[in-house]
Short mmCIF file of C-alpha atoms in Angstrom, two decimals:
data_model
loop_
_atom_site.label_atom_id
_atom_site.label_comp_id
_atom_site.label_asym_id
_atom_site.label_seq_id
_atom_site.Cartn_x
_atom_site.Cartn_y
_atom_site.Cartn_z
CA UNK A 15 0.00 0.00 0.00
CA UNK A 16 0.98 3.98 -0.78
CA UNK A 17 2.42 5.22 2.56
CA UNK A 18 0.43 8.26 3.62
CA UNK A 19 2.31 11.10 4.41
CA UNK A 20 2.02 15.09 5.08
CA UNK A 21 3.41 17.89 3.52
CA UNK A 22 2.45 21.37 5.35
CA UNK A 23 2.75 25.10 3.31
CA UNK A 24 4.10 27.21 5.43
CA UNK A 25 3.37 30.84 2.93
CA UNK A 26 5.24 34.11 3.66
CA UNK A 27 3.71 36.27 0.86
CA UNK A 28 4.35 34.35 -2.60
CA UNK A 29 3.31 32.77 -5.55
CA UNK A 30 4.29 28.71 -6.08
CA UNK A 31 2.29 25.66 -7.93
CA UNK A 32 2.13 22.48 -6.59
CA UNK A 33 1.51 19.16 -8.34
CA UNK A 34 0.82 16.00 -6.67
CA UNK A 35 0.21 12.92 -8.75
CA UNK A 36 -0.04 9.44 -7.96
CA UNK A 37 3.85 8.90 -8.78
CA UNK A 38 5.10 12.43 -7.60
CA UNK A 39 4.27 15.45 -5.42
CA UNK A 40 6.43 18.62 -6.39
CA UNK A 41 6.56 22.06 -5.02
CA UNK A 42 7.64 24.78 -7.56
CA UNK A 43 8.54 28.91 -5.95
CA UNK A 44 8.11 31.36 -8.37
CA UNK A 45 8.33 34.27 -5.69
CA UNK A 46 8.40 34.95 -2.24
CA UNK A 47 9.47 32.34 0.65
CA UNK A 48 7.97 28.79 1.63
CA UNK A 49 8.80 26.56 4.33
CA UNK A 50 7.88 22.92 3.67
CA UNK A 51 6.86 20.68 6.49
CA UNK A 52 7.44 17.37 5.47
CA UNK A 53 6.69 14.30 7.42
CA UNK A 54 3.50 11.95 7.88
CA UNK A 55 0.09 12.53 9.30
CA UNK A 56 -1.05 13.83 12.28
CA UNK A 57 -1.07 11.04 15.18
CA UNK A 58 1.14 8.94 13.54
CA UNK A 59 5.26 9.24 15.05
CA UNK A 60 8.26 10.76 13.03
CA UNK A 61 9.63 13.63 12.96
CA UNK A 62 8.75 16.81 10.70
CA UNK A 63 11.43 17.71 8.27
CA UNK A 64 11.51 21.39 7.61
CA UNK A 65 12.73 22.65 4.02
CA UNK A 66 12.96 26.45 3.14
CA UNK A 67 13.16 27.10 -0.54
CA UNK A 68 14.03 30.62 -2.32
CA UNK A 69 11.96 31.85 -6.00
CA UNK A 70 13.56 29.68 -8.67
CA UNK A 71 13.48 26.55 -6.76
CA UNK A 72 11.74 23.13 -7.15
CA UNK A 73 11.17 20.42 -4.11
CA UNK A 74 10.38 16.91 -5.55
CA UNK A 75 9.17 14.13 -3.23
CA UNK A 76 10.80 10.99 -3.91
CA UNK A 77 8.43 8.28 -5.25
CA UNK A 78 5.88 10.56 -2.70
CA UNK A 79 7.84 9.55 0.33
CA UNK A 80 9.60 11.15 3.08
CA UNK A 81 12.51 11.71 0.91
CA UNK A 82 13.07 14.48 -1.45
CA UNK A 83 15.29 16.42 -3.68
CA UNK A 84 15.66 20.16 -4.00
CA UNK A 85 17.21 21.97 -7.10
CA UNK A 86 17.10 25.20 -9.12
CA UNK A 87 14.67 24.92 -12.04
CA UNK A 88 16.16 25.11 -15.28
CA UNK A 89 12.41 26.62 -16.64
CA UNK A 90 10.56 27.59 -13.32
CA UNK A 91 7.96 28.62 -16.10
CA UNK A 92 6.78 25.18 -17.29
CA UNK A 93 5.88 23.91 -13.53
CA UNK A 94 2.63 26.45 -14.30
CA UNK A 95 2.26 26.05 -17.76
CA UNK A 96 -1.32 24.79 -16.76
CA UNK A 97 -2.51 27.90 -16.56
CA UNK A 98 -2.21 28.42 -20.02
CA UNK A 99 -3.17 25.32 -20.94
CA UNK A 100 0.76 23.94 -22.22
CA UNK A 101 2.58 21.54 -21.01
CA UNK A 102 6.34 22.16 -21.52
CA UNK A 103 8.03 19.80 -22.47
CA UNK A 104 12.25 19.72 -22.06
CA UNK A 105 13.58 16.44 -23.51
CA UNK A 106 10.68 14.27 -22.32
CA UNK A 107 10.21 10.84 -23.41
CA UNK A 108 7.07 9.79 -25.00
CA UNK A 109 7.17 7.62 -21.71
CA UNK A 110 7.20 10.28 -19.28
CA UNK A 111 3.97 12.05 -21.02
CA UNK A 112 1.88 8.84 -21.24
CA UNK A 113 2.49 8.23 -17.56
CA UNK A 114 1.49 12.43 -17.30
CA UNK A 115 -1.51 12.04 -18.92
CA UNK A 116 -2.89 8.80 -17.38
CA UNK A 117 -2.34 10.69 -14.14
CA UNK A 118 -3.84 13.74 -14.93
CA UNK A 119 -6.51 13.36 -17.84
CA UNK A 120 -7.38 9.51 -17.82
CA UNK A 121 -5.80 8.60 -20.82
CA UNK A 122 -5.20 5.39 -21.79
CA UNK A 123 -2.32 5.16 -24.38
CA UNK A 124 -0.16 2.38 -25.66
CA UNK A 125 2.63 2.21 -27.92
CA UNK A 126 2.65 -0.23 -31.09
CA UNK A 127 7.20 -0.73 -30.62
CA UNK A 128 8.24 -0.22 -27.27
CA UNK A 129 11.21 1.78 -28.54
CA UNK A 130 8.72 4.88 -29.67
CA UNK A 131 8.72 5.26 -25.88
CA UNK A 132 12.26 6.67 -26.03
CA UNK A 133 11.58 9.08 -28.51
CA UNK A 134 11.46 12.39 -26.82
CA UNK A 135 10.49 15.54 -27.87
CA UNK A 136 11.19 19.81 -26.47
CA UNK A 137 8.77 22.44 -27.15
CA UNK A 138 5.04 23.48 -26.13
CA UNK A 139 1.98 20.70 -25.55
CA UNK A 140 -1.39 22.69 -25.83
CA UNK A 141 -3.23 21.04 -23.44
CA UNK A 142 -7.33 20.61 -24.25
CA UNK A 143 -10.51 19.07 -21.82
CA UNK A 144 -11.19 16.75 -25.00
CA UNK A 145 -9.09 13.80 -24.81
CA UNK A 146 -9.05 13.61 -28.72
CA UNK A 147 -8.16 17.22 -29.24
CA UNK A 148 -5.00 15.98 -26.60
CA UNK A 149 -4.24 12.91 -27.66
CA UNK A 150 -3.78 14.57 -31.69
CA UNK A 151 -2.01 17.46 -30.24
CA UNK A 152 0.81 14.83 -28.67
CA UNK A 153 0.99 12.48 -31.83
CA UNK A 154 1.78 15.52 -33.51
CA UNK A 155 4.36 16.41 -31.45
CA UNK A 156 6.08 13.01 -31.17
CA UNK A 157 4.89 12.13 -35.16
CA UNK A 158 2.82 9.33 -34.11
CA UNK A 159 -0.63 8.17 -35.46
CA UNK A 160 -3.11 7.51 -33.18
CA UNK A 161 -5.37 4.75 -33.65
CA UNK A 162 -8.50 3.96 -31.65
CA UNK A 163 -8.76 0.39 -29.88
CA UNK A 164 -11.59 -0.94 -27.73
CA UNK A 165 -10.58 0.72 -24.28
CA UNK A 166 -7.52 2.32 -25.10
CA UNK A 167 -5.36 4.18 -27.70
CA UNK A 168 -2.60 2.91 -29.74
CA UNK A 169 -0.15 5.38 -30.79
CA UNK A 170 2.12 4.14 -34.29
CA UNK A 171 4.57 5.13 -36.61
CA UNK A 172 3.66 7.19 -39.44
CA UNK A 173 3.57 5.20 -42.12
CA UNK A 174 6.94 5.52 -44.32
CA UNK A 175 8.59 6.86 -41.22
CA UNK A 176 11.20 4.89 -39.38
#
């Protein structure tokens, strides 16, 4: 089973996103100051792990645990893209954005060659609330064809294309 945990905001007059899927939970300061609390519910023993972070950077949870990882963000702009309905994408595997979109639109996507999941791909995503509208706008991106299937959607090559 997951293991529950908590993460506590502590906001001194800023602006940050936060993303929390089922694989990752990441905190992203675009001004101001935040102190993260990080440690598991209330009632439950550990200790809290406190983790101040400056504009510019980015606090990942490991695998959602206790542990995490801190950096500078190389685009502190793409962690909210949402907002403007893009997804940036920096070197990201067709991989990475199937797992991205189960999580956060319900897709269901799979691949026809498992090596089109290395294929990665820079640039701008516009995002849509119509799964076909999304699903085009990433074949495009990656030069796929998607083709519908009973429950899910199988993304190939273009034919002629290697």
């Amino acid at each position: 089973p997951a293991r529950r945990f908590l993460i506590e905001l502590q906001v001194l007059g800023t602006e940050f996103n936060v993303v929390q899927r089922a694989s990752e939970t990441s905190v992203a300061l675009a001004s101001g100051k935040v102190v993260l609390h990080i440690g598991v519910p209330l009632g439950e023993s550990a200790s809290v792990t406190e983790v101040p972070m400056v504009p510019g950077e980015v606090v990942q949870l490991v695998d959602n645990s206790l542990g995490y990882e801190k950096k500078i963000a190389s685009n502190p702009e793409a962690y909210a893209a949402w907002k403007q309905q893009k997804l940036y994408l920096d070197h990201t595997s067709l991989q990475e954005l199937i797992i991205k979109l189960e999580e956060t639109h319900g897709v269901h996507l799979a691949v026809a060659e498992d090596e089109l999941l290395e294929r990665k791909a820079s640039g701008t995503l516009p995002l849509s609330e119509k799964p076909e509208q999304l699903i085009s706008n990433m074949a495009e991106v990656y030069d796929l064809v998607p083709v519908s299937r009973e429950d899910h959607i199988l993304m190939e090559r273009r034919k002629g294309k290697q």
